Every structure is written in structure tokens, then in C-alpha cells.
């Protein structure tokens, strides 16, 4: 996605910016501070808000020993990481947070797998909401079951409700620990019109290493003269781009006249995949700007003067040499909910300057910033990683805007036609009568959707969902880490 020139420029930039600290003192960080040293230097170089964090200033420490003295104040790398972020959500949980998405892990193997759709998972994608009238008690509902998972072999389906795990009621203080276990039993419930009653049913689940193909449903709905393609896509995992392209090939072969792209449970992923997906929807804008990256001042100003093209992501017509199956549409219908985030929002915002985007459902999360994986190595890439630990960071490093320079949607992207999901009538995904899809179909065909009474059902205040709980799955990230940008020099 980026040029060789960008690799050269980044190498010079790295060398220049790190000189202020390292050249003044040849003493390297001691073994006990290696992880902390990596955290500070990686954030000093790449963090989007580096200029807004005094302890990350280039002139904050006169030499390595001065930096070491600061780093000794942190026994845990995670604590240092949080203290170096710009108003992180861990410290500002009630709406004042600026950085809601930066991440650190102690095992980059797990991080790498999850960014590609592989995780230890029981197979239930769920949402947790507050019980009516409560600010502490939670109820969960099943959104979908991942194929080939343990849950796919059990008596559990979309719309099923649960209020406890292993006999313990779910609350805002215990849900994480209860759901973190490798095996657990869901205590199922029934909605009685005002609250939730235990129905005595339990479902025992076991987590396994699971690969989730994000192309969940791909079908054609025929209504009168319209052939409506429906694609439910649940994650921007680059290693499934060939399958995504094949899905568009099937829709194209069937001669669809319209497309409904269902991103309601898609928490995001690869910027490269988002660009490719937008290119599959269109096809008539190859080499035009899809989105623009805005890094911190040190990186951004350098590239703007030396290689501004490196900050642009453009529509493409090939994936690794294979032609993209483009539909050449001038209008697309996209289903969203409050779980739709990052790369999903990028697709919507990136397409708006070029085609008509009709958004159906709920307001999205509002994640207009992207990250990259940083490793403890001379270039912060995979090559020559420190063998003494497996820490890696996924800090926010860029803001992303569309070709019209719009990217201010931290409050989310509002739907053209609002429609809430209700636990009393979730419907069957992919069925034309499913409430959110029926709105899109009615807008395409001009035939009003039948009233089914769902609008009078209960609306629960959302708390979190399975993807948001796993911050790795609620990301928008550069597909290639800095190592990929520098590989041409090796």
C-alpha cells in the first residue's frame, strides 16, 4: 500500500527523532527496564497525540540514564503505557476520554492471531445490556453463532437471553472475569414483558482456537425487478480478502441491481481491507483517493513535504495481482448498529464523496483513528525483536479522513433511517423480514415494510458486546507494521 520511498523516509525519521535521547548517552536500558524502554520510545515516535503528552516530549529526558530514572517508577509496563496516553478511557471512563482504543499486550502471538480473525472463542457473539431500571445488573443476548465453534454444536441461537454464568448473576463488576474463563455455563432467561426470569436452561460452552470467516452471509434477494445482493460482513481480516472478493464475484455473476452491506456487528480491522471493500462496491474510481492518513506532527509534516502520496489510500482494482470483482454501484445500503466501528465507519465515510450511501439502523461507535502493531525491535517491526519478552503495543498512530477531508465523527455516524434492534424481535439474519434489512429492502423496492409490532418492544441501554470486550477486535489498523514499511531496505 505504501511506496519504497516511504520506507526510506521513515528510516531517516526514526534515526533523527531517536537521536535526541540515545546519542547523548551510550548506556542502554538495563534488562529490568527493556519493556518500559520500548513502551516509551515507541510512543514517543509513533503515538498520534505525542505532542500532547509532556512525558513523551522529544526533549523530556536529556539522556538515556535520565529516561531510565523515569522508567524505574513503573513496575508494570501496562501502568506506564496508560500513563503515557492522552486521557485514556481507563482513567476517564465517563465521556471525557480522548484515547479510547490504544492497547498493549504481553504476548504478540495472540495479538497477531486475533487481528486476522483467530481467537480462543466459544463461538457466541453477544451483546450485554443493562436490565430495565438498573445501572449494575446485566442481561446478554445472542447476536449470532460462529460456524464450527463449540456453540454451533449446542442448543443456543440468535435471540437467546442469559442473565448469569455458572449460577452467578451478571453485573458490571463481574462480567469480565466470568466470561474470561476457558469454559463456562450460561444461565438462560426469558423476557416477561418487564424483566427477565430464569427458565432453568443452561448451556455449557468451551473455548477453542477458532478461525472466523468474516463473510457470514452472502445471498441474493429477488423482489419484483430488483435483485438485491445481501452481504453480512463481520470483520476486516486481511487474510480473508480473497473470500470477500469471491463473494462479490458471486453477486456480480448473479447480476444484482442493488447491494445491502450489513456491518451491524463489524468492529473493524484492516485499513487495506476497507479500501479493497470500497473498491469492490464501486470500481469506477481506481487510483482516486479513498482516505487520507494524518499522523503526529513529526511524521506527518515530514511526509507532507517529502512524499505526500504516502499519506493517501487509493481505490484499487487488484488484490495481490488478482482482479477485484467490482460492482460499479452508485448507491449502497449499509446496516449499522452501536457495535459498528472503525474500519466499518471508514468504508461509509470514504464512499460518501463518491456515491450515495444510505445508512440503516443505529448510530455507529465513532472511531476515526487507526493503530499499528509496534514490537520491541530497532525499527519497531517484527525483524530482530527482543527475545527476552513478547510485549507489543497497538497504539493509535493516525487519524483518517475521506477525500473531502471530513473525519469528525467521534460521536458516531448517524443513520439515514433509524431502526433499533429489539430483543423481542431480532429476526433471522438475511431474511427480508428481519427488521433492519426490511427497511433497506423497502427503500430499494418502494414497497413499505409490514408493521410487525416490534417498534413497541423493549429497548435496553447497551453496555458492551463481545467484540468491544476484546479491544483487539474493535480496531482500525495498518495492515503492515513499521517492519513492512522498512523491508525494502533490508
mmCIF file of C-alpha atoms in Angstrom, residues 158-345:
data_model
loop_
_atom_site.group_PDB
_atom_site.id
_atom_site.type_symbol
_atom_site.label_atom_id
_atom_site.label_comp_id
_atom_site.label_asym_id
_atom_site.label_seq_id
_atom_site.Cartn_x
_atom_site.Cartn_y
_atom_site.Cartn_z
ATOM 1 C CA UNK A 158 -29.665 -15.801 17.881
ATOM 2 C CA UNK A 159 -32.041 -14.048 20.245
ATOM 3 C CA UNK A 160 -31.458 -16.323 23.245
ATOM 4 C CA UNK A 161 -31.097 -14.431 26.531
ATOM 5 C CA UNK A 162 -28.800 -15.079 29.507
ATOM 6 C CA UNK A 163 -28.547 -13.342 32.850
ATOM 7 C CA UNK A 164 -25.904 -15.389 34.633
ATOM 8 C CA UNK A 165 -22.809 -17.528 34.289
ATOM 9 C CA UNK A 166 -22.120 -20.579 36.447
ATOM 10 C CA UNK A 167 -25.057 -19.583 38.629
ATOM 11 C CA UNK A 168 -23.779 -16.049 39.265
ATOM 12 C CA UNK A 169 -25.835 -13.108 38.019
ATOM 13 C CA UNK A 170 -24.040 -10.860 35.521
ATOM 14 C CA UNK A 171 -23.120 -7.365 36.716
ATOM 15 C CA UNK A 172 -20.910 -4.545 35.506
ATOM 16 C CA UNK A 173 -18.278 -5.578 38.054
ATOM 17 C CA UNK A 174 -18.063 -9.325 37.366
ATOM 18 C CA UNK A 175 -18.892 -9.892 33.684
ATOM 19 C CA UNK A 176 -15.268 -9.772 32.536
ATOM 20 C CA UNK A 177 -13.991 -12.363 34.987
ATOM 21 C CA UNK A 178 -16.958 -14.667 34.389
ATOM 22 C CA UNK A 179 -16.615 -14.554 30.602
ATOM 23 C CA UNK A 180 -12.809 -14.832 30.651
ATOM 24 C CA UNK A 181 -12.807 -18.486 31.711
ATOM 25 C CA UNK A 182 -11.903 -21.127 29.118
ATOM 26 C CA UNK A 183 -15.178 -22.880 29.880
ATOM 27 C CA UNK A 184 -18.370 -21.640 31.495
ATOM 28 C CA UNK A 185 -22.102 -22.293 31.646
ATOM 29 C CA UNK A 186 -24.654 -19.712 30.566
ATOM 30 C CA UNK A 187 -27.797 -19.427 32.678
ATOM 31 C CA UNK A 188 -30.563 -18.712 30.194
ATOM 32 C CA UNK A 189 -33.583 -16.487 30.749
ATOM 33 C CA UNK A 190 -36.921 -15.393 29.294
ATOM 34 C CA UNK A 191 -38.243 -11.845 28.986
ATOM 35 C CA UNK A 192 -41.586 -11.487 30.743
ATOM 36 C CA UNK A 193 -42.510 -8.080 29.349
ATOM 37 C CA UNK A 194 -40.877 -6.018 32.070
ATOM 38 C CA UNK A 195 -37.973 -8.122 33.342
ATOM 39 C CA UNK A 196 -36.123 -11.401 32.972
ATOM 40 C CA UNK A 197 -36.953 -14.753 34.543
ATOM 41 C CA UNK A 198 -34.656 -17.745 34.733
ATOM 42 C CA UNK A 199 -36.063 -20.511 32.560
ATOM 43 C CA UNK A 200 -33.909 -23.248 34.070
ATOM 44 C CA UNK A 201 -31.987 -23.866 30.868
ATOM 45 C CA UNK A 202 -28.193 -23.910 30.880
ATOM 46 C CA UNK A 203 -25.687 -24.069 28.033
ATOM 47 C CA UNK A 204 -22.149 -25.268 28.759
ATOM 48 C CA UNK A 205 -19.542 -23.738 26.458
ATOM 49 C CA UNK A 206 -15.849 -24.399 25.878
ATOM 50 C CA UNK A 207 -13.454 -22.028 24.140
ATOM 51 C CA UNK A 208 -11.386 -23.427 21.280
ATOM 52 C CA UNK A 209 -8.942 -21.865 18.834
ATOM 53 C CA UNK A 210 -11.340 -20.589 16.219
ATOM 54 C CA UNK A 211 -10.896 -19.013 12.786
ATOM 55 C CA UNK A 212 -13.843 -16.773 11.967
ATOM 56 C CA UNK A 213 -14.545 -16.173 8.286
ATOM 57 C CA UNK A 214 -15.996 -12.630 8.328
ATOM 58 C CA UNK A 215 -18.111 -13.324 5.225
ATOM 59 C CA UNK A 216 -21.067 -14.567 7.269
ATOM 60 C CA UNK A 217 -23.962 -14.404 4.792
ATOM 61 C CA UNK A 218 -23.888 -13.813 1.036
ATOM 62 C CA UNK A 219 -27.144 -14.137 -0.879
ATOM 63 C CA UNK A 220 -29.467 -12.548 -3.426
ATOM 64 C CA UNK A 221 -32.976 -11.399 -2.542
ATOM 65 C CA UNK A 222 -35.298 -11.064 -5.530
ATOM 66 C CA UNK A 223 -38.154 -8.593 -5.176
ATOM 67 C CA UNK A 224 -40.027 -7.667 -8.331
ATOM 68 C CA UNK A 225 -37.498 -6.367 -10.831
ATOM 69 C CA UNK A 226 -34.829 -5.848 -8.189
ATOM 70 C CA UNK A 227 -32.082 -8.371 -7.463
ATOM 71 C CA UNK A 228 -30.713 -7.293 -4.107
ATOM 72 C CA UNK A 229 -27.341 -8.566 -3.009
ATOM 73 C CA UNK A 230 -27.086 -9.040 0.766
ATOM 74 C CA UNK A 231 -23.657 -9.423 2.344
ATOM 75 C CA UNK A 232 -23.183 -9.681 6.086
ATOM 76 C CA UNK A 233 -19.541 -8.970 6.851
ATOM 77 C CA UNK A 234 -18.327 -9.227 10.446
ATOM 78 C CA UNK A 235 -14.642 -8.251 10.472
ATOM 79 C CA UNK A 236 -11.979 -6.669 8.267
ATOM 80 C CA UNK A 237 -9.477 -9.540 8.368
ATOM 81 C CA UNK A 238 -6.980 -9.216 5.511
ATOM 82 C CA UNK A 239 -6.284 -12.942 5.250
ATOM 83 C CA UNK A 240 -9.921 -13.369 4.151
ATOM 84 C CA UNK A 241 -9.769 -10.756 1.384
ATOM 85 C CA UNK A 242 -9.800 -13.465 -1.291
ATOM 86 C CA UNK A 243 -13.016 -14.890 0.163
ATOM 87 C CA UNK A 244 -14.525 -11.407 0.280
ATOM 88 C CA UNK A 245 -13.596 -10.850 -3.359
ATOM 89 C CA UNK A 246 -15.096 -14.233 -4.261
ATOM 90 C CA UNK A 247 -18.334 -13.263 -2.509
ATOM 91 C CA UNK A 248 -18.539 -10.131 -4.653
ATOM 92 C CA UNK A 249 -17.814 -12.286 -7.686
ATOM 93 C CA UNK A 250 -20.864 -14.404 -6.877
ATOM 94 C CA UNK A 251 -23.071 -11.324 -6.509
ATOM 95 C CA UNK A 252 -21.740 -9.878 -9.736
ATOM 96 C CA UNK A 253 -22.346 -13.143 -11.612
ATOM 97 C CA UNK A 254 -25.980 -13.118 -10.491
ATOM 98 C CA UNK A 255 -26.464 -9.617 -11.880
ATOM 99 C CA UNK A 256 -27.545 -7.848 -8.737
ATOM 100 C CA UNK A 257 -29.101 -4.405 -9.138
ATOM 101 C CA UNK A 258 -28.579 -3.262 -5.533
ATOM 102 C CA UNK A 259 -26.393 -4.079 -2.544
ATOM 103 C CA UNK A 260 -27.142 -4.173 1.172
ATOM 104 C CA UNK A 261 -23.896 -4.399 3.153
ATOM 105 C CA UNK A 262 -24.576 -5.486 6.717
ATOM 106 C CA UNK A 263 -21.909 -4.172 9.104
ATOM 107 C CA UNK A 264 -24.091 -4.146 12.223
ATOM 108 C CA UNK A 265 -21.707 -6.328 14.259
ATOM 109 C CA UNK A 266 -18.473 -5.409 12.497
ATOM 110 C CA UNK A 267 -15.982 -3.866 14.923
ATOM 111 C CA UNK A 268 -13.434 -3.093 12.215
ATOM 112 C CA UNK A 269 -9.923 -4.207 11.263
ATOM 113 C CA UNK A 270 -7.561 -3.606 8.370
ATOM 114 C CA UNK A 271 -7.472 -0.236 6.589
ATOM 115 C CA UNK A 272 -6.219 -2.041 3.495
ATOM 116 C CA UNK A 273 -9.223 -4.371 3.541
ATOM 117 C CA UNK A 274 -11.591 -1.432 3.977
ATOM 118 C CA UNK A 275 -10.072 0.175 0.888
ATOM 119 C CA UNK A 276 -10.474 -3.053 -1.052
ATOM 120 C CA UNK A 277 -14.091 -3.480 0.051
ATOM 121 C CA UNK A 278 -14.923 0.048 -1.080
ATOM 122 C CA UNK A 279 -13.268 -0.761 -4.415
ATOM 123 C CA UNK A 280 -15.445 -3.870 -4.771
ATOM 124 C CA UNK A 281 -18.605 -1.839 -4.195
ATOM 125 C CA UNK A 282 -17.552 0.711 -6.810
ATOM 126 C CA UNK A 283 -14.833 0.056 -9.400
ATOM 127 C CA UNK A 284 -15.133 3.313 -11.302
ATOM 128 C CA UNK A 285 -12.747 5.248 -9.037
ATOM 129 C CA UNK A 286 -9.476 3.300 -9.316
ATOM 130 C CA UNK A 287 -6.463 5.382 -8.211
ATOM 131 C CA UNK A 288 -8.659 8.111 -6.756
ATOM 132 C CA UNK A 289 -8.275 8.967 -3.062
ATOM 133 C CA UNK A 290 -10.354 6.819 -0.751
ATOM 134 C CA UNK A 291 -8.914 8.105 2.526
ATOM 135 C CA UNK A 292 -6.102 10.226 3.919
ATOM 136 C CA UNK A 293 -3.892 9.455 6.912
ATOM 137 C CA UNK A 294 -2.909 12.143 9.398
ATOM 138 C CA UNK A 295 -0.116 11.083 11.766
ATOM 139 C CA UNK A 296 1.523 13.012 14.586
ATOM 140 C CA UNK A 297 3.332 16.211 13.634
ATOM 141 C CA UNK A 298 6.809 14.627 13.492
ATOM 142 C CA UNK A 299 5.793 12.041 10.922
ATOM 143 C CA UNK A 300 3.040 13.893 9.112
ATOM 144 C CA UNK A 301 4.920 17.121 8.404
ATOM 145 C CA UNK A 302 7.919 15.179 7.163
ATOM 146 C CA UNK A 303 5.870 13.163 4.678
ATOM 147 C CA UNK A 304 3.818 16.130 3.543
ATOM 148 C CA UNK A 305 6.997 17.865 2.430
ATOM 149 C CA UNK A 306 8.833 14.821 1.035
ATOM 150 C CA UNK A 307 6.227 12.287 -0.127
ATOM 151 C CA UNK A 308 2.591 13.357 0.369
ATOM 152 C CA UNK A 309 1.369 10.379 -1.697
ATOM 153 C CA UNK A 310 2.408 8.095 1.134
ATOM 154 C CA UNK A 311 -0.409 9.513 3.263
ATOM 155 C CA UNK A 312 -3.108 8.506 0.752
ATOM 156 C CA UNK A 313 -5.052 5.269 0.457
ATOM 157 C CA UNK A 314 -6.487 4.933 -3.046
ATOM 158 C CA UNK A 315 -9.176 2.811 -4.651
ATOM 159 C CA UNK A 316 -7.629 -0.273 -6.254
ATOM 160 C CA UNK A 317 -8.559 -2.756 -8.959
ATOM 161 C CA UNK A 318 -6.421 -5.704 -7.859
ATOM 162 C CA UNK A 319 -5.640 -7.763 -4.769
ATOM 163 C CA UNK A 320 -2.101 -9.121 -4.963
ATOM 164 C CA UNK A 321 -2.363 -9.276 -8.755
ATOM 165 C CA UNK A 322 -5.900 -10.706 -8.843
ATOM 166 C CA UNK A 323 -8.615 -8.534 -10.383
ATOM 167 C CA UNK A 324 -11.197 -7.190 -7.958
ATOM 168 C CA UNK A 325 -14.809 -8.136 -8.618
ATOM 169 C CA UNK A 326 -16.228 -4.620 -8.695
ATOM 170 C CA UNK A 327 -19.959 -3.891 -8.894
ATOM 171 C CA UNK A 328 -19.681 -0.294 -10.196
ATOM 172 C CA UNK A 329 -22.549 0.824 -7.988
ATOM 173 C CA UNK A 330 -23.562 4.439 -7.493
ATOM 174 C CA UNK A 331 -25.603 3.703 -4.379
ATOM 175 C CA UNK A 332 -25.150 1.287 -1.479
ATOM 176 C CA UNK A 333 -27.265 0.484 1.585
ATOM 177 C CA UNK A 334 -25.286 -0.159 4.776
ATOM 178 C CA UNK A 335 -26.757 -1.561 8.000
ATOM 179 C CA UNK A 336 -25.155 -0.322 11.216
ATOM 180 C CA UNK A 337 -25.650 -0.520 14.984
ATOM 181 C CA UNK A 338 -23.892 0.862 18.024
ATOM 182 C CA UNK A 339 -21.419 -2.013 17.562
ATOM 183 C CA UNK A 340 -20.309 -0.828 14.104
ATOM 184 C CA UNK A 341 -16.822 0.673 14.420
ATOM 185 C CA UNK A 342 -13.525 1.808 12.914
ATOM 186 C CA UNK A 343 -12.867 0.221 9.505
ATOM 187 C CA UNK A 344 -16.633 -0.159 9.016
ATOM 188 C CA UNK A 345 -17.052 3.556 9.580
#
